[in-house]
């Protein structure tokens, strides 16, 4: 049985103070909810990670970063290392987000290098894949997702693969209010699990969690997560308010 995982991707939103306030509300709500089945992760801006780390300490809420560099240290202006993240208690790192791929030229090769570094350092990558609207309309969803997944897992052992989380995020659904239907999501999630089965085994593939991302909200979360291969959500907009985020956690 895969434990569902709900991760809030706060993107470039919220100051340090605002992040601390939101984290405080989420931790309080998670504690009040008591025995939550789902794993909860929040991913604030780098600037707020240290502060938010103090707030989530000892709570069921885990901390994630939105990116990392693949080198250990040195002359990489503007970048953050895995050691820096580990030192403040980060567990997860979002990699290959479509906004990184589209706006900042992140390639499959770069994503692969970052995944290698993150795994080598004992952190857990949330690996984002997904097709654009043009690609979906041209019936290229499977080929696009296949090439992203294949590149991401190239050379990873089964043991390493089992520490990863995949986020299937159709680019046309991110921040647009459009959501993949339950069936569209399930179809691609099952396809991804098939790729992992082919590379590893059904046993290994069955332990890897595949989140859905792209306008997941309290009112569509339940249907999406009821699908066999949808193991949680990577949430943008709806993660910026404690009540909507927690409603999705509860749905999980
Ligand atoms: P959204 O973002 O929920 O606002 O669509 C999801 C994501 O980009 O991770």
CSV table of C-alpha atoms and ligand atoms in Angstrom, one decimal:
chain,number,residue,atom,x,y,z
A,1,UNK,CA,0.0,0.0,0.0
A,2,UNK,CA,1.5,3.3,-1.0
A,3,UNK,CA,1.1,6.1,1.5
A,4,UNK,CA,-0.3,9.2,-0.2
A,5,UNK,CA,1.9,12.3,-0.3
A,6,UNK,CA,0.6,15.8,-0.5
A,7,UNK,CA,3.2,18.5,-1.3
A,8,UNK,CA,2.6,22.2,-1.3
A,9,UNK,CA,4.7,24.0,-3.9
A,10,UNK,CA,4.6,27.7,-2.8
A,11,UNK,CA,6.7,28.8,-5.8
A,12,UNK,CA,7.8,32.5,-5.7
A,13,UNK,CA,5.1,33.5,-3.3
A,14,UNK,CA,5.1,34.7,0.3
A,15,UNK,CA,7.8,36.6,2.2
A,16,UNK,CA,9.6,34.9,5.1
A,17,UNK,CA,7.0,36.3,7.6
A,18,UNK,CA,4.1,35.2,5.4
A,19,UNK,CA,5.7,31.8,5.0
A,20,UNK,CA,6.2,31.4,8.7
A,21,UNK,CA,2.5,32.3,9.3
A,22,UNK,CA,1.3,29.8,6.7
A,23,UNK,CA,3.5,27.1,8.0
A,24,UNK,CA,2.3,27.7,11.6
A,25,UNK,CA,-1.3,27.4,10.4
A,26,UNK,CA,-0.6,24.2,8.5
A,27,UNK,CA,1.2,22.6,11.4
A,28,UNK,CA,-1.5,23.6,13.9
A,29,UNK,CA,-4.2,22.1,11.6
A,30,UNK,CA,-2.2,19.0,10.9
A,31,UNK,CA,-1.7,18.4,14.7
A,32,UNK,CA,-5.4,19.0,15.3
A,33,UNK,CA,-6.4,16.6,12.5
A,34,UNK,CA,-4.5,14.0,14.5
A,35,UNK,CA,-3.9,10.7,12.7
A,36,UNK,CA,-3.5,11.8,9.1
A,37,UNK,CA,-2.9,9.0,6.6
A,38,UNK,CA,-1.1,11.1,4.1
A,39,UNK,CA,2.5,12.4,4.2
A,40,UNK,CA,2.6,16.2,4.2
A,41,UNK,CA,5.4,18.3,2.6
A,42,UNK,CA,5.6,22.1,2.2
A,43,UNK,CA,8.1,23.7,-0.1
A,44,UNK,CA,8.5,27.5,0.6
A,45,UNK,CA,11.0,29.8,-1.0
A,46,UNK,CA,14.7,29.1,-0.2
A,47,UNK,CA,14.7,32.3,2.0
A,48,UNK,CA,12.1,30.9,4.3
A,49,UNK,CA,13.3,27.4,4.6
A,50,UNK,CA,15.3,27.9,7.8
A,51,UNK,CA,12.5,29.7,9.5
A,52,UNK,CA,9.9,27.2,8.4
A,53,UNK,CA,12.2,24.4,9.5
A,54,UNK,CA,11.9,25.6,13.1
A,55,UNK,CA,8.1,25.6,12.8
A,56,UNK,CA,7.6,22.1,11.4
A,57,UNK,CA,10.1,20.5,13.7
A,58,UNK,CA,8.5,17.7,15.7
A,59,UNK,CA,5.3,17.9,13.6
A,60,UNK,CA,4.0,15.6,10.9
A,61,UNK,CA,4.8,18.2,8.3
A,62,UNK,CA,8.0,17.8,6.3
A,63,UNK,CA,10.1,20.4,4.5
A,64,UNK,CA,10.9,20.5,0.8
A,65,UNK,CA,13.0,22.8,-1.4
A,66,UNK,CA,11.9,23.9,-4.9
A,67,UNK,CA,15.3,23.3,-6.6
A,68,UNK,CA,19.0,22.6,-5.9
A,69,UNK,CA,22.3,22.6,-7.7
A,70,UNK,CA,24.1,19.4,-8.6
A,71,UNK,CA,27.5,20.5,-7.5
A,72,UNK,CA,28.6,20.3,-3.9
A,73,UNK,CA,29.8,23.9,-3.5
A,74,UNK,CA,31.8,26.7,-5.2
A,75,UNK,CA,31.5,29.4,-7.8
A,76,UNK,CA,27.8,28.9,-8.8
A,77,UNK,CA,26.3,32.4,-8.2
A,78,UNK,CA,22.7,32.2,-7.2
A,79,UNK,CA,22.6,28.5,-6.5
A,80,UNK,CA,22.0,26.5,-3.4
A,81,UNK,CA,23.6,23.1,-2.5
A,82,UNK,CA,22.3,19.9,-1.1
A,83,UNK,CA,24.5,20.3,2.0
A,84,UNK,CA,22.9,23.7,2.7
A,85,UNK,CA,19.4,22.1,2.4
A,86,UNK,CA,20.3,19.1,4.6
A,87,UNK,CA,21.8,21.4,7.3
A,88,UNK,CA,18.5,23.0,7.9
A,89,UNK,CA,16.4,19.8,7.8
A,90,UNK,CA,15.0,19.7,4.2
A,91,UNK,CA,13.9,16.2,3.2
A,92,UNK,CA,12.4,16.6,-0.3
A,93,UNK,CA,13.5,18.6,-3.4
A,94,UNK,CA,11.2,19.4,-6.4
A,95,UNK,CA,13.2,18.8,-9.6
A,96,UNK,CA,12.3,19.3,-13.3
A,97,UNK,CA,9.2,21.5,-12.6
A,98,UNK,CA,7.8,22.6,-15.9
A,99,UNK,CA,8.4,26.3,-14.9
A,100,UNK,CA,12.1,25.4,-14.5
A,101,UNK,CA,12.1,23.6,-17.8
A,102,UNK,CA,10.2,26.3,-19.7
A,103,UNK,CA,11.5,29.6,-18.2
A,104,UNK,CA,15.0,28.6,-17.1
A,105,UNK,CA,16.1,26.1,-19.7
A,106,UNK,CA,16.2,23.1,-17.4
A,107,UNK,CA,16.9,20.1,-19.6
A,108,UNK,CA,16.4,16.4,-19.0
A,109,UNK,CA,20.2,16.1,-18.6
A,110,UNK,CA,20.3,18.8,-15.9
A,111,UNK,CA,17.3,17.2,-14.1
A,112,UNK,CA,19.2,13.8,-14.2
A,113,UNK,CA,22.3,15.4,-12.7
A,114,UNK,CA,20.3,17.0,-9.9
A,115,UNK,CA,18.5,13.7,-9.2
A,116,UNK,CA,21.8,11.9,-8.9
A,117,UNK,CA,23.1,14.5,-6.4
A,118,UNK,CA,20.0,14.6,-4.4
A,119,UNK,CA,19.9,10.8,-4.0
A,120,UNK,CA,23.6,10.6,-3.2
A,121,UNK,CA,23.1,13.0,-0.4
A,122,UNK,CA,20.1,11.1,1.1
A,123,UNK,CA,17.5,13.7,0.0
A,124,UNK,CA,14.3,12.6,-1.8
A,125,UNK,CA,13.5,14.1,-5.3
A,126,UNK,CA,10.0,14.9,-6.4
A,127,UNK,CA,10.5,14.5,-10.2
A,128,UNK,CA,8.1,16.5,-12.3
A,129,UNK,CA,7.1,15.4,-15.8
A,130,UNK,CA,4.2,16.3,-18.1
A,131,UNK,CA,3.2,17.4,-21.6
A,132,UNK,CA,2.1,20.7,-23.0
A,133,UNK,CA,-1.3,21.3,-24.5
A,134,UNK,CA,0.2,21.3,-28.0
A,135,UNK,CA,1.9,17.9,-27.3
A,136,UNK,CA,-1.4,16.4,-25.9
A,137,UNK,CA,-3.3,17.6,-28.9
A,138,UNK,CA,-0.7,16.0,-31.2
A,139,UNK,CA,-1.1,12.7,-29.3
A,140,UNK,CA,2.4,13.0,-27.9
A,141,UNK,CA,1.6,12.8,-24.2
A,142,UNK,CA,3.0,9.3,-23.9
A,143,UNK,CA,6.2,9.9,-25.9
A,144,UNK,CA,6.9,13.1,-24.0
A,145,UNK,CA,6.4,11.6,-20.6
A,146,UNK,CA,8.3,8.5,-21.6
A,147,UNK,CA,11.4,10.5,-22.6
A,148,UNK,CA,11.3,12.6,-19.4
A,149,UNK,CA,10.9,9.5,-17.2
A,150,UNK,CA,13.5,7.5,-19.0
A,151,UNK,CA,16.0,10.4,-18.8
A,152,UNK,CA,15.3,10.9,-15.1
A,153,UNK,CA,15.7,7.2,-14.1
A,154,UNK,CA,18.7,6.4,-16.4
A,155,UNK,CA,21.2,4.6,-14.3
A,156,UNK,CA,19.3,4.7,-11.0
A,157,UNK,CA,19.2,1.5,-9.0
A,158,UNK,CA,15.9,0.0,-7.9
A,159,UNK,CA,16.7,1.1,-4.4
A,160,UNK,CA,17.3,4.7,-5.5
A,161,UNK,CA,14.2,4.7,-7.6
A,162,UNK,CA,12.1,3.7,-4.6
A,163,UNK,CA,13.2,6.9,-2.8
A,164,UNK,CA,11.9,9.0,-5.6
A,165,UNK,CA,8.4,10.5,-6.0
A,166,UNK,CA,7.1,11.4,-9.5
A,167,UNK,CA,4.8,14.3,-10.1
A,168,UNK,CA,2.8,14.0,-13.3
A,169,UNK,CA,1.9,17.6,-14.1
A,170,UNK,CA,0.2,18.3,-17.4
A,171,UNK,CA,1.6,21.7,-18.2
A,172,UNK,CA,-1.8,22.9,-19.5
A,173,UNK,CA,-3.3,22.3,-16.1
A,174,UNK,CA,-0.7,24.2,-14.0
A,175,UNK,CA,-2.1,27.4,-12.6
A,176,UNK,CA,-4.8,27.5,-15.3
A,177,UNK,CA,-7.8,26.1,-13.4
A,178,UNK,CA,-8.0,23.3,-16.0
A,179,UNK,CA,-7.5,19.9,-14.4
A,180,UNK,CA,-7.0,16.6,-16.1
A,181,UNK,CA,-10.1,14.5,-15.6
A,182,UNK,CA,-9.8,11.5,-13.2
A,183,UNK,CA,-9.5,9.2,-16.2
A,184,UNK,CA,-6.9,11.3,-18.0
A,185,UNK,CA,-4.8,11.4,-14.9
A,186,UNK,CA,-5.1,7.7,-14.2
A,187,UNK,CA,-4.2,6.9,-17.8
A,188,UNK,CA,-0.9,8.7,-17.7
A,189,UNK,CA,-0.1,7.5,-14.1
A,190,UNK,CA,-0.7,3.9,-15.2
A,191,UNK,CA,1.5,4.5,-18.2
A,192,UNK,CA,4.3,5.9,-16.0
A,193,UNK,CA,4.0,2.9,-13.6
A,194,UNK,CA,4.3,0.7,-16.7
A,195,UNK,CA,7.5,2.4,-17.6
A,196,UNK,CA,8.9,1.8,-14.1
A,197,UNK,CA,7.7,-1.8,-14.2
A,198,UNK,CA,9.6,-2.3,-17.5
A,199,UNK,CA,12.8,-0.7,-16.1
A,200,UNK,CA,12.7,-2.4,-12.7
A,201,UNK,CA,9.9,-4.8,-11.8
A,202,UNK,CA,6.2,-4.6,-10.8
A,203,UNK,CA,7.2,-4.9,-7.2
A,204,UNK,CA,9.5,-1.9,-7.4
A,205,UNK,CA,7.1,0.1,-9.5
A,206,UNK,CA,4.3,-0.5,-7.1
A,207,UNK,CA,6.2,1.2,-4.3
A,208,UNK,CA,7.0,4.4,-6.2
A,209,UNK,CA,4.5,7.2,-5.5
A,210,UNK,CA,3.1,9.2,-8.5
A,211,UNK,CA,1.5,12.5,-7.5
A,212,UNK,CA,-0.8,14.4,-9.8
A,213,UNK,CA,-0.3,18.2,-10.1
A,214,UNK,CA,-2.1,20.9,-12.0
A,215,UNK,CA,-5.0,22.8,-10.5
A,216,UNK,CA,-5.7,20.2,-7.8
A,217,UNK,CA,-8.2,21.7,-5.4
A,218,UNK,CA,-10.3,20.5,-2.5
A,219,UNK,CA,-13.2,19.8,-4.9
A,220,UNK,CA,-11.4,17.7,-7.4
A,221,UNK,CA,-8.8,16.1,-5.1
A,222,UNK,CA,-10.9,13.2,-3.9
A,223,UNK,CA,-11.8,12.0,-7.4
A,224,UNK,CA,-8.3,12.3,-8.6
A,225,UNK,CA,-6.8,10.5,-5.6
A,226,UNK,CA,-9.4,7.7,-5.8
A,227,UNK,CA,-7.7,6.5,-9.0
A,228,UNK,CA,-5.5,3.4,-8.6
A,229,UNK,CA,-2.3,5.0,-9.6
A,230,UNK,CA,-2.7,8.6,-8.2
A,231,UNK,CA,-0.8,8.6,-5.0
A,232,UNK,CA,-1.2,12.2,-3.9
A,233,UNK,CA,-0.8,15.7,-5.2
A,234,UNK,CA,1.7,18.5,-5.9
A,235,UNK,CA,-0.3,21.6,-5.2
A,236,UNK,CA,0.5,25.1,-6.2
A,237,UNK,CA,-2.3,27.7,-5.9
A,238,UNK,CA,-4.4,25.8,-3.4
A,239,UNK,CA,-1.4,25.2,-1.2
A,240,UNK,CA,-1.1,29.0,-0.4
A,241,UNK,CA,-4.0,28.9,2.1
A,242,UNK,CA,-4.0,26.5,5.1
A,243,UNK,CA,-7.6,25.6,4.8
A,244,UNK,CA,-7.6,24.6,1.1
A,245,UNK,CA,-4.3,22.7,1.5
A,246,UNK,CA,-5.5,20.9,4.6
A,247,UNK,CA,-8.8,20.0,2.8
A,248,UNK,CA,-6.7,18.3,0.1
A,249,UNK,CA,-4.7,16.5,2.8
A,250,UNK,CA,-7.9,15.3,4.4
A,251,UNK,CA,-9.2,14.1,1.0
A,252,UNK,CA,-6.1,12.0,0.7
B,1,LIG,P1,-1.2,24.6,-9.5
B,1,LIG,O1,0.4,24.3,-9.5
B,1,LIG,O2,-1.7,23.7,-8.4
B,1,LIG,O3,-1.3,26.1,-9.1
B,1,LIG,O4,-1.7,24.3,-10.8
B,1,LIG,C1,0.9,23.0,-9.4
B,1,LIG,C2,2.4,23.0,-9.6
B,1,LIG,O5,2.9,23.7,-10.5
B,1,LIG,O6,3.1,22.2,-8.9
